[in-house]
Short mmCIF file of C-alpha atoms in Angstrom, two decimals:
data_model
loop_
_atom_site.label_atom_id
_atom_site.label_comp_id
_atom_site.label_asym_id
_atom_site.label_seq_id
_atom_site.Cartn_x
_atom_site.Cartn_y
_atom_site.Cartn_z
CA MET G 1 -10.75 -2.45 36.74
CA VAL G 2 -12.00 1.03 35.82
CA LEU G 3 -8.45 2.31 35.37
CA GLU G 4 -7.66 -0.70 33.17
CA TRP G 5 -10.72 -0.03 31.01
CA VAL G 6 -9.77 3.64 30.67
CA LYS G 7 -6.28 2.61 29.61
CA LYS G 8 -7.70 0.26 26.97
CA LEU G 9 -9.98 3.03 25.65
CA LYS G 10 -6.97 5.34 25.40
CA ASP G 11 -5.00 2.65 23.54
CA ALA G 12 -7.90 2.12 21.12
CA ALA G 13 -8.15 5.85 20.40
CA LEU G 14 -4.41 6.15 19.82
CA SER G 15 -4.53 3.11 17.53
CA THR G 16 -7.03 4.68 15.12
CA LEU G 17 -5.55 8.18 15.29
CA PRO G 18 -2.85 7.66 12.58
CA VAL G 19 -5.40 6.46 10.00
CA ILE G 20 -7.69 9.40 10.82
CA ILE G 21 -4.83 11.91 10.43
CA VAL G 22 -3.82 10.48 7.04
CA VAL G 23 -7.40 10.63 5.74
CA ILE G 24 -7.85 14.22 6.95
CA VAL G 25 -4.60 15.29 5.26
CA VAL G 26 -5.60 13.69 1.95
CA PHE G 27 -9.07 15.24 2.23
CA LEU G 28 -7.59 18.73 2.69
CA VAL G 29 -5.14 18.23 -0.18
CA ASP G 30 -7.96 17.03 -2.41
CA ARG G 31 -10.24 19.88 -1.37
CA PHE G 32 -7.78 22.74 -1.90
CA LEU G 33 -5.21 21.43 -4.44
CA LEU G 34 -6.87 18.69 -6.49
CA ASN G 35 -10.30 18.10 -8.08
CA GLN G 36 -12.42 17.75 -4.90
CA SER G 37 -13.33 14.10 -5.45
CA LEU G 38 -14.11 13.61 -1.76
CA THR G 39 -17.45 15.07 -0.66
CA ASN G 40 -18.54 16.33 2.73
CA ASN G 41 -20.67 13.19 3.09
CA ASP G 42 -17.57 11.04 2.58
CA ILE G 43 -15.64 12.71 5.39
CA ILE G 44 -18.67 12.80 7.74
CA LEU G 45 -19.29 9.08 7.19
CA PHE G 46 -15.63 8.37 7.84
CA ALA G 47 -15.60 10.48 11.03
CA VAL G 48 -18.68 8.72 12.46
CA SER G 49 -17.22 5.34 11.51
CA ALA G 50 -13.89 6.22 13.15
CA VAL G 51 -15.56 7.03 16.49
CA LEU G 52 -17.64 3.84 16.44
CA LEU G 53 -14.61 1.80 15.35
CA THR G 54 -12.63 3.09 18.34
CA ILE G 55 -15.39 2.10 20.75
CA GLY G 56 -15.66 -1.28 19.04
CA MET G 57 -11.95 -1.97 19.34
CA TRP G 58 -12.09 -1.02 23.02
CA LEU G 59 -14.96 -3.40 23.79
CA PHE G 60 -13.43 -6.17 21.69
CA THR G 61 -10.12 -5.97 23.55
CA ILE G 62 -11.88 -6.16 26.93
CA GLY G 63 -14.05 -9.07 25.84
CA ALA G 64 -11.45 -11.11 23.96
CA GLU G 65 -9.06 -11.26 26.93
CA ALA G 66 -11.74 -12.85 29.12
CA SER G 67 -13.56 -14.96 26.52
CA THR G 68 -11.95 -16.33 23.35
CA THR G 69 -8.48 -16.36 24.91
CA LYS G 70 -9.77 -18.31 27.92
CA LEU G 71 -11.72 -20.69 25.68
CA GLY G 72 -8.58 -21.58 23.74
CA GLU G 73 -6.58 -22.23 26.90
CA TYR G 74 -9.29 -24.42 28.45
CA VAL G 75 -9.84 -26.46 25.29
CA GLY G 76 -6.11 -26.93 24.63
CA SER G 77 -5.22 -27.94 28.18
CA THR G 78 -8.23 -30.24 28.56
CA LEU G 79 -7.62 -32.08 25.30
CA THR G 80 -3.99 -32.70 26.17
CA LYS G 81 -4.79 -33.93 29.68
CA ARG G 82 -7.30 -36.44 28.29
CA LYS G 83 -4.36 -38.10 26.51
CA SER G 84 -6.58 -39.25 23.65
CA MET G 85 -5.00 -38.48 20.28
CA LEU G 86 -8.22 -39.39 18.43
CA LEU G 87 -10.28 -36.99 20.56
CA LEU G 88 -7.72 -34.22 20.09
CA VAL G 89 -7.68 -34.65 16.30
CA ILE G 90 -11.49 -34.70 16.00
CA ILE G 91 -12.15 -31.73 18.29
CA ILE G 92 -9.41 -29.49 16.87
CA PHE G 93 -10.45 -30.31 13.30
CA LEU G 94 -14.09 -29.42 14.05
CA VAL G 95 -13.13 -26.26 15.95
CA GLY G 96 -10.86 -25.22 13.07
CA ILE G 97 -13.74 -25.49 10.61
CA LEU G 98 -16.25 -23.76 12.92
CA ILE G 99 -14.19 -20.71 13.73
CA THR G 100 -12.94 -20.32 10.16
CA VAL G 101 -16.20 -20.77 8.27
CA ALA G 102 -17.70 -18.04 10.46
CA GLU G 103 -14.74 -15.60 10.26
CA PRO G 104 -16.05 -12.15 9.15
CA ASP G 105 -12.88 -11.37 7.15
CA LEU G 106 -13.41 -14.52 5.13
CA SER G 107 -17.02 -13.61 4.37
CA ALA G 108 -15.88 -10.19 3.12
CA LEU G 109 -13.30 -11.77 0.83
CA SER G 110 -15.68 -14.39 -0.56
CA ASN G 111 -18.14 -11.67 -1.59
CA GLN G 112 -15.49 -10.05 -3.80
CA VAL G 113 -14.33 -13.19 -5.59
CA PRO G 114 -16.15 -14.86 -8.55
CA ILE G 115 -16.01 -18.28 -6.89
CA ASN G 116 -19.04 -19.84 -5.20
CA SER G 117 -18.94 -18.40 -1.65
CA TYR G 118 -19.97 -21.62 0.08
CA VAL G 119 -17.40 -23.69 -1.83
CA LEU G 120 -14.60 -21.19 -1.12
CA ILE G 121 -15.42 -20.79 2.57
CA PHE G 122 -15.79 -24.54 3.17
CA THR G 123 -12.51 -25.23 1.34
CA ILE G 124 -10.67 -22.72 3.50
CA GLY G 125 -12.35 -24.07 6.66
CA VAL G 126 -11.21 -27.62 5.90
CA GLY G 127 -7.68 -26.35 5.24
CA THR G 128 -7.62 -24.58 8.59
CA GLY G 129 -9.00 -27.58 10.47
CA LEU G 130 -6.53 -30.02 8.92
CA PHE G 131 -3.50 -27.86 9.55
CA LEU G 132 -4.53 -26.94 13.10
CA VAL G 133 -4.42 -30.68 13.76
CA VAL G 134 -0.96 -30.83 12.17
CA GLY G 135 0.19 -27.88 14.29
CA ALA G 136 -1.16 -29.42 17.49
CA ILE G 137 0.58 -32.73 16.77
CA ARG G 138 3.83 -30.82 16.20
CA ILE G 139 3.51 -29.19 19.63
CA ILE G 140 2.71 -32.45 21.39
CA PHE G 141 5.66 -34.30 19.88
CA GLN G 142 7.92 -31.21 20.13
CA LYS G 143 8.95 -31.19 16.48
CA SER G 144 10.80 -28.30 14.84
CA LEU G 145 8.41 -25.58 13.68
CA LYS G 146 10.78 -24.23 11.03
CA VAL G 147 11.38 -27.67 9.49
CA TRP G 148 7.68 -28.52 9.30
CA LEU G 149 6.78 -25.10 7.84
CA LEU G 150 9.65 -25.34 5.36
CA ALA G 151 8.26 -28.66 4.12
CA PHE G 152 4.71 -27.35 3.73
CA TYR G 153 5.77 -24.10 2.08
CA GLY G 154 7.88 -26.15 -0.32
CA LEU G 155 4.73 -28.11 -1.21
CA LEU G 156 2.80 -24.86 -1.49
CA PHE G 157 5.18 -23.30 -4.01
CA ALA G 158 5.35 -26.54 -5.97
CA VAL G 159 1.57 -26.39 -6.43
CA ALA G 160 1.79 -22.65 -7.24
CA CYS G 161 3.99 -23.48 -10.24
CA LEU G 162 1.01 -25.32 -11.76
CA LEU G 163 -1.41 -22.40 -11.38
CA ASP G 164 -2.30 -19.62 -13.79
CA SER G 165 -1.09 -16.26 -12.44
CA GLN G 166 -4.64 -14.96 -11.85
CA TYR G 167 -5.31 -17.64 -9.21
CA ILE G 168 -2.12 -17.15 -7.18
CA PRO G 169 -3.01 -13.83 -5.42
CA ILE G 170 -6.40 -15.01 -4.21
CA SER G 171 -4.88 -18.29 -3.00
CA PHE G 172 -2.26 -16.53 -0.84
CA ASP G 173 -4.77 -13.91 0.33
CA SER G 174 -7.05 -16.71 1.58
CA GLY G 175 -4.42 -17.73 4.10
CA GLY G 176 -4.26 -14.19 5.45
CA VAL G 177 -7.96 -13.51 5.96
CA THR G 178 -8.47 -16.85 7.72
CA THR G 179 -6.79 -15.61 10.89
CA GLY G 180 -8.98 -12.67 11.92
CA PRO G 181 -10.27 -11.16 15.17
CA ILE G 182 -12.30 -14.25 16.11
CA THR G 183 -9.75 -16.95 15.33
CA VAL G 184 -6.46 -15.38 16.45
CA PRO G 185 -7.14 -15.06 20.22
CA PHE G 186 -8.57 -18.59 20.28
CA ILE G 187 -5.75 -20.19 18.27
CA LEU G 188 -2.99 -18.37 20.18
CA ALA G 189 -4.45 -19.49 23.50
CA LEU G 190 -5.01 -23.02 22.18
CA GLY G 191 -1.30 -23.26 21.40
CA VAL G 192 -0.37 -22.09 24.91
CA GLY G 193 -2.85 -24.51 26.46
CA ILE G 194 -1.48 -27.52 24.56
CA ALA G 195 2.16 -26.55 25.18
CA THR G 196 1.74 -26.05 28.94
CA SER G 197 -0.43 -29.12 29.51
CA ARG G 198 2.00 -31.33 27.66
CA GLY G 199 4.44 -30.60 30.48
CA GLY G 200 6.58 -28.07 28.65
CA ASN G 201 7.34 -24.49 29.48
CA LYS G 202 4.97 -21.97 27.94
CA THR G 203 7.85 -19.54 27.47
CA ASN G 204 9.34 -21.63 24.66
CA SER G 205 8.54 -21.53 20.95
CA ASP G 206 6.02 -24.39 21.20
CA SER G 207 3.46 -21.89 22.52
CA PHE G 208 3.41 -20.29 19.07
CA GLY G 209 3.06 -21.68 15.57
CA LEU G 210 -0.61 -22.69 15.36
CA VAL G 211 -1.59 -19.45 13.59
CA ALA G 212 1.13 -20.14 11.02
CA PHE G 213 -0.37 -23.55 10.28
CA ALA G 214 -3.86 -22.03 10.20
CA SER G 215 -2.59 -19.71 7.46
CA VAL G 216 -0.67 -22.16 5.26
CA GLY G 217 -3.45 -24.79 5.22
CA PRO G 218 -6.06 -22.63 3.46
CA ILE G 219 -3.51 -21.50 0.87
CA ILE G 220 -2.79 -25.09 -0.15
CA MET G 221 -6.49 -26.02 -0.19
CA VAL G 222 -7.50 -22.98 -2.27
CA MET G 223 -4.67 -23.76 -4.71
CA ILE G 224 -6.09 -27.27 -5.11
CA LEU G 225 -9.54 -25.74 -5.68
CA SER G 226 -7.99 -23.32 -8.19
CA LEU G 227 -6.45 -26.21 -10.11
CA ILE G 228 -9.93 -27.69 -10.45
CA LEU G 229 -11.42 -24.36 -11.57
CA GLN G 230 -8.50 -23.73 -13.90
CA GLY G 231 -9.09 -27.12 -15.51
CA SER G 232 -12.72 -26.18 -16.09
CA GLY G 233 -11.63 -22.98 -17.87
CA GLN G 234 -13.11 -20.49 -15.35
CA ASP G 235 -11.62 -16.98 -15.36
CA LEU G 236 -11.65 -14.59 -12.39
CA THR G 237 -13.30 -11.21 -12.93
CA MET G 238 -13.62 -8.46 -10.33
CA SER G 239 -17.14 -8.21 -8.97
CA THR G 240 -18.71 -4.78 -8.46
CA SER G 241 -21.62 -3.53 -6.38
CA GLU G 242 -23.80 -0.44 -6.39
CA THR G 243 -23.12 2.31 -3.88
CA THR G 244 -25.16 5.12 -2.35
CA ASP G 245 -24.37 8.58 -0.95
CA ASN G 246 -26.86 8.21 1.92
CA ILE G 247 -24.74 8.19 5.10
CA TRP G 248 -27.31 6.64 7.40
CA LEU G 249 -28.24 3.95 4.87
CA LEU G 250 -24.56 2.99 4.56
CA LEU G 251 -24.19 2.85 8.34
CA LYS G 252 -27.41 0.84 8.69
CA ASP G 253 -26.37 -1.67 6.02
CA GLY G 254 -22.87 -1.97 7.49
CA PHE G 255 -24.08 -2.66 11.02
CA VAL G 256 -26.86 -5.02 9.96
CA ASP G 257 -24.36 -7.09 7.96
CA ALA G 258 -21.84 -6.98 10.81
CA SER G 259 -24.47 -8.00 13.40
CA ILE G 260 -25.43 -11.06 11.36
CA ASN G 261 -21.85 -12.03 10.42
CA VAL G 262 -20.48 -11.69 13.96
CA LEU G 263 -23.45 -13.59 15.41
CA ILE G 264 -22.72 -16.38 12.95
CA SER G 265 -19.04 -16.10 13.90
CA LEU G 266 -19.41 -16.36 17.65
CA SER G 267 -22.43 -18.64 17.98
CA PRO G 268 -20.77 -21.88 16.83
CA LEU G 269 -17.79 -21.21 19.08
CA ALA G 270 -20.00 -20.41 22.08
CA ILE G 271 -22.24 -23.45 21.54
CA PHE G 272 -19.24 -25.73 21.07
CA PHE G 273 -17.63 -24.48 24.27
CA LEU G 274 -20.83 -24.92 26.31
CA ILE G 275 -21.09 -28.53 25.12
CA PHE G 276 -17.36 -29.13 25.62
CA ASN G 277 -17.52 -27.62 29.11
CA PHE G 278 -20.56 -29.73 30.04
CA ILE G 279 -18.83 -32.96 28.96
CA PHE G 280 -15.17 -32.39 29.86
CA ILE G 281 -14.22 -29.20 31.73
CA LYS G 282 -17.16 -28.55 34.09
CA LEU G 283 -16.19 -25.00 35.06
CA PRO G 284 -17.82 -23.37 38.10
CA ARG G 285 -21.00 -21.49 37.19
CA LYS G 286 -19.50 -18.13 38.18
CA THR G 287 -16.50 -18.62 35.86
CA LEU G 288 -18.74 -19.75 33.02
CA ILE G 289 -20.99 -16.70 33.40
CA LYS G 290 -17.95 -14.39 33.31
CA ILE G 291 -16.83 -15.96 30.03
CA LEU G 292 -20.31 -15.64 28.50
CA VAL G 293 -20.58 -11.97 29.55
CA ALA G 294 -17.14 -11.35 28.04
CA LEU G 295 -18.38 -12.96 24.81
CA ILE G 296 -21.18 -10.37 24.74
CA TYR G 297 -18.58 -7.59 25.01
CA THR G 298 -16.64 -9.26 22.20
CA TYR G 299 -19.78 -9.47 20.06
CA VAL G 300 -20.75 -5.81 20.53
CA GLY G 301 -17.17 -4.67 19.97
CA LEU G 302 -16.80 -6.65 16.76
CA VAL G 303 -20.16 -5.43 15.43
CA LEU G 304 -19.11 -1.82 15.99
CA PHE G 305 -15.65 -2.44 14.57
CA LEU G 306 -16.62 -4.39 11.44
CA GLY G 307 -19.76 -2.33 10.81
CA SER G 308 -17.72 0.88 10.89
CA VAL G 309 -15.09 -0.60 8.60
CA GLU G 310 -17.69 -1.76 6.07
CA ALA G 311 -19.69 1.47 6.17
CA GLY G 312 -16.98 4.10 6.17
CA PHE G 313 -13.49 2.67 5.86
CA MET G 314 -13.92 0.51 2.71
CA ASN G 315 -15.47 3.38 0.76
CA MET G 316 -12.81 5.82 1.96
CA GLY G 317 -10.04 3.38 1.07
CA THR G 318 -11.31 3.06 -2.50
CA GLN G 319 -11.72 6.83 -2.85
CA LEU G 320 -8.19 7.50 -1.61
CA GLY G 321 -6.78 4.95 -4.04
CA ILE G 322 -8.57 6.54 -6.99
CA ILE G 323 -7.46 10.06 -6.04
CA LEU G 324 -3.81 9.19 -5.45
CA GLY G 325 -3.52 6.77 -8.38
CA ALA G 326 -5.03 9.07 -10.99
CA ASP G 327 -1.90 11.22 -11.50
CA SER G 328 1.22 9.27 -12.53
CA SER G 329 3.43 12.24 -11.62
CA MET G 330 2.33 11.85 -7.99
CA LEU G 331 3.71 8.31 -7.61
CA TRP G 332 5.94 9.36 -4.72
CA LEU G 333 2.92 10.71 -2.80
CA LEU G 334 0.97 7.50 -3.45
CA LEU G 335 3.82 5.44 -2.02
CA VAL G 336 4.29 7.71 1.00
CA ILE G 337 0.57 7.65 1.79
CA GLY G 338 0.46 3.89 1.23
CA ALA G 339 3.37 3.30 3.61
CA THR G 340 1.80 5.56 6.22
CA LEU G 341 -1.54 3.77 5.95
CA GLY G 342 0.25 0.42 6.26
CA VAL G 343 1.97 1.49 9.46
CA ALA G 344 -1.25 2.98 10.83
CA ALA G 345 -3.27 -0.15 10.01
CA ILE G 346 -1.10 -2.27 12.31
CA PHE G 347 -1.88 -0.07 15.30
CA ALA G 348 -5.60 -0.35 14.48
CA GLU G 349 -5.67 -4.18 14.11
CA PRO G 350 -7.38 -5.68 17.20
CA ALA G 351 -5.71 -9.09 16.88
CA VAL G 352 -2.23 -7.50 16.74
CA HIS G 353 -2.68 -6.14 20.24
CA ILE G 354 -3.80 -9.57 21.46
CA LEU G 355 -0.63 -11.08 19.96
CA THR G 356 1.76 -8.50 21.39
CA GLU G 357 0.24 -8.88 24.87
CA GLN G 358 0.75 -12.64 24.71
CA VAL G 359 4.28 -12.27 23.34
CA GLU G 360 5.28 -10.17 26.33
CA GLU G 361 3.54 -12.55 28.76
CA VAL G 362 5.00 -15.72 27.26
CA GLY G 363 8.42 -14.11 26.86
CA ASP G 364 8.50 -13.10 30.54
CA GLY G 365 9.34 -9.54 29.52
CA VAL G 366 12.44 -10.52 27.54
CA ILE G 367 10.62 -9.73 24.27
CA HIS G 368 8.94 -6.35 24.64
CA LYS G 369 5.61 -5.87 22.89
CA SER G 370 6.59 -2.37 21.74
CA VAL G 371 9.52 -3.79 19.75
CA VAL G 372 7.28 -6.40 18.13
CA LEU G 373 4.65 -3.76 17.35
CA ILE G 374 7.17 -1.43 15.69
CA ALA G 375 8.64 -4.30 13.63
CA LEU G 376 5.16 -5.29 12.46
CA ALA G 377 4.24 -1.70 11.59
CA VAL G 378 7.41 -1.05 9.56
CA GLY G 379 7.01 -4.37 7.75
CA ASN G 380 3.38 -3.65 6.94
CA GLY G 381 4.23 -0.22 5.55
CA LEU G 382 6.87 -1.75 3.29
CA ALA G 383 4.42 -4.47 2.19
CA ILE G 384 1.89 -1.85 1.04
CA VAL G 385 4.57 0.01 -0.93
CA LEU G 386 5.65 -3.21 -2.67
CA ALA G 387 2.03 -4.09 -3.44
CA LEU G 388 1.40 -0.64 -4.96
CA LEU G 389 4.50 -0.93 -7.13
CA ARG G 390 3.25 -4.29 -8.38
CA ILE G 391 -0.10 -2.74 -9.34
CA ILE G 392 1.60 0.09 -11.23
CA TYR G 393 4.20 -2.01 -13.07
CA GLN G 394 2.09 -5.20 -13.29
CA PHE G 395 4.38 -8.15 -12.65
CA PRO G 396 3.71 -11.58 -11.07
CA LEU G 397 3.23 -11.86 -7.32
CA LEU G 398 5.76 -14.73 -7.14
CA TYR G 399 8.53 -12.24 -7.97
CA TYR G 400 8.07 -11.05 -4.38
CA LEU G 401 6.97 -14.20 -2.62
CA VAL G 402 9.68 -16.64 -3.73
CA PRO G 403 12.72 -14.56 -2.64
CA GLY G 404 10.78 -13.29 0.38
CA TYR G 405 10.08 -16.75 1.78
CA ILE G 406 13.62 -17.92 0.96
CA LEU G 407 14.95 -15.02 3.07
CA ALA G 408 12.44 -15.76 5.85
CA PHE G 409 13.49 -19.40 6.13
CA LEU G 410 17.20 -18.53 5.97
CA LEU G 411 16.68 -16.14 8.89
CA SER G 412 14.84 -18.87 10.82
CA PHE G 413 18.10 -20.83 11.05
CA LEU G 414 19.99 -17.79 12.40
CA VAL G 415 17.69 -16.67 15.20
CA PRO G 416 16.29 -18.35 18.37
CA ASP G 417 13.22 -20.50 17.73
CA ILE G 418 10.96 -18.20 19.73
CA TYR G 419 11.48 -15.36 17.23
CA SER G 420 10.74 -17.61 14.25
CA ALA G 421 7.58 -18.93 15.92
CA ILE G 422 6.34 -15.42 16.73
CA ALA G 423 7.22 -14.23 13.21
CA PHE G 424 5.24 -16.95 11.43
CA ASP G 425 2.26 -16.41 13.72
CA SER G 426 2.46 -12.64 13.14
CA GLY G 427 2.11 -13.19 9.41
CA GLY G 428 -1.42 -14.46 9.95
CA VAL G 429 -2.30 -11.94 12.63
CA VAL G 430 -1.48 -8.69 10.80
CA SER G 431 -3.69 -9.51 7.82
CA GLY G 432 -6.88 -8.71 9.73
CA PRO G 433 -9.91 -6.48 9.06
CA MET G 434 -8.03 -3.16 8.79
CA ASN G 435 -5.77 -4.49 6.04
CA SER G 436 -8.40 -6.55 4.24
CA THR G 437 -11.22 -4.00 4.35
CA PHE G 438 -9.32 -0.69 4.09
CA LEU G 439 -6.05 -1.29 2.27
CA VAL G 440 -7.36 -3.85 -0.26
CA PRO G 441 -10.06 -1.35 -1.37
CA PHE G 442 -7.27 1.26 -1.48
CA ALA G 443 -5.34 -1.01 -3.86
CA THR G 444 -8.49 -1.61 -5.89
CA GLY G 445 -8.96 2.16 -6.18
CA VAL G 446 -5.39 2.58 -7.46
CA ALA G 447 -5.91 -0.23 -10.00
CA THR G 448 -9.16 1.41 -11.15
CA ALA G 449 -7.48 4.81 -11.47
CA ILE G 450 -4.79 3.46 -13.83
CA SER G 451 -7.53 1.82 -15.93
CA LEU G 452 -6.81 -1.86 -15.36
CA THR G 453 -9.42 -4.28 -16.68
CA ASP G 454 -11.62 -6.20 -14.23
CA GLY G 455 -9.52 -9.34 -14.70
CA ALA G 456 -6.29 -7.41 -14.15
CA ILE G 457 -7.69 -5.80 -11.00
CA MET G 458 -8.28 -9.30 -9.61
CA GLU G 459 -4.70 -10.29 -10.42
CA TYR G 460 -2.86 -7.18 -9.23
CA ALA G 461 -5.04 -5.52 -6.54
CA PHE G 462 -5.31 -8.86 -4.78
CA GLY G 463 -2.04 -10.22 -3.43
CA MET G 464 -1.57 -7.29 -1.05
CA ILE G 465 -2.65 -9.48 1.89
CA ALA G 466 -0.08 -12.07 0.81
CA LEU G 467 2.69 -9.45 1.08
CA VAL G 468 1.29 -8.17 4.37
CA ALA G 469 1.49 -11.74 5.72
CA LEU G 470 5.04 -12.20 4.41
CA MET G 471 6.73 -9.10 5.83
CA PRO G 472 6.45 -9.98 9.57
CA LEU G 473 8.33 -13.20 8.86
CA ILE G 474 11.26 -11.04 7.85
CA SER G 475 10.90 -8.03 10.16
CA ILE G 476 10.37 -9.99 13.42
CA GLN G 477 13.26 -12.33 12.65
CA LEU G 478 15.49 -9.34 11.85
CA VAL G 479 14.66 -8.10 15.35
CA GLY G 480 15.72 -11.52 16.63
CA LEU G 481 18.93 -11.41 14.59
CA SER G 482 19.79 -7.96 15.96
CA ALA G 483 19.21 -9.29 19.49
CA VAL G 484 21.52 -12.24 18.82
CA LEU G 485 24.26 -9.98 17.43
CA LYS G 486 23.86 -7.55 20.32
CA ARG G 487 24.15 -10.41 22.81
CA ARG G 488 27.30 -11.69 21.14
CA ALA G 489 28.84 -8.23 21.20
CA GLU G 490 28.05 -7.88 24.93
CA LEU G 491 29.63 -11.27 25.66
CA HIS G 492 32.72 -10.31 23.68
CA ILE G 493 33.10 -7.08 25.65
CA ALA G 494 32.58 -8.96 28.92
CA ARG G 495 35.31 -11.45 28.04
CA THR G 496 37.81 -8.72 27.22
CA ARG G 497 37.11 -6.98 30.54
CA VAL G 498 37.86 -10.05 32.65
CA ARG G 499 41.05 -10.96 30.79
CA GLU G 500 44.10 -10.82 33.00
CA GLU G 501 47.31 -8.95 32.11
CA PHE G 502 49.30 -12.12 31.34
CA ASP G 503 46.50 -14.22 29.81
CA ASN G 504 48.19 -14.23 26.40
CA GLN G 505 51.55 -15.52 27.72
CA ILE G 506 52.54 -19.10 26.97
CA ILE G 507 53.95 -21.02 29.92
CA HIS G 508 56.11 -24.07 29.26
CA PHE G 509 56.18 -26.77 31.92
CA GLU G 510 59.19 -29.10 32.11
#
């Protein structure tokens, strides 16, 4: 166990290292070549936050494997074995609302949007609950994931055509922040639990897909809410907050907020599971205690992670955006740094590592987690570049999303179902706390530097999460397509090698 924990600590340190290197390079460039916008306090705060973030990611990874992942498997398998469709629908709907309403990423987003926080969070929670039910029913009845998602995304874009352009980015971003570090391990394991208990093989595509439904549901619900707000004439304006240079005050505020938010996040899930276990599962006391102890590790890890992000990473992201966006002649450097940060953010996302571990386990080693991780990282880097170009040249988000989703669904009919299922789940997984609390502030800083109005910042700085969620749908399926083509080439070579000398002769029998 000790060796395993040391390995996880090493992985956590390596995950944050790319972001740290990029920030140090920009700090040195700013200090010696530019106007010294970054202060010593900024870099000290970032350094302290980076250390605490690494420890937090380490503890979260240890805890999540033995807590939220197990909870999802137990709940999914138990509900399916009970063979009560009504019970399954009610429980999954309630769980969907509970874990979503308490998601820290969602709380962070709601505080930046001029929509009533309670209304926005509840709307997204209902969307997640409803579509988790839809996803579970699809698994039980073994329906095609790509066909069902195609239908719902068709509905989604039909509603988008009715919206004003300022509401579209926040609607798509809502689907991304829903699936954060609390929800992803639970939902992934829930899908595996339902698929295996139904009598199927957990190595098929049915084990995946729930995260995709948990992402598309909130988008549709927030679009419906936006139609109501749009009809009332409400405009979206970027909200601002006061900042301080006091390092310890920033750290204190960040960790106090994180402690409260994560407690609210985990408590409903823990209470629900205790009640569910008492009524249905009845686990041995020793197993139950192990899960509760693992939940404590998860709690401490998430507090350290999210507190560090809020205290040091959000501020640094905004500062980097302002520095790099201020000089139009340095556009190339902005894009290079943005791509690098996008790649680095994937390695620092806790939920990404949970996904890649499960992909390798469910795929029985056929799909290597390193390949999935690289595909996600490259796609995320490209997504950040595209988002930055949209901020600079100011054009509608749908110019990216419509052709992007058309390509994604075309690829889904060319690759094995397992790749499509993983791809659509990955779209929700990658848009976690590192993207939403470091790269969105980075985009906001760029938009501020080029003097966009508050309303324009809302329209163009937001939408980055939507692109981050889109790119894995393409990159993972391209990996699948390359595997298919490689397999065909190998089969072709094998056939030519076993061909006999006279195979091409035509023999006539009389």
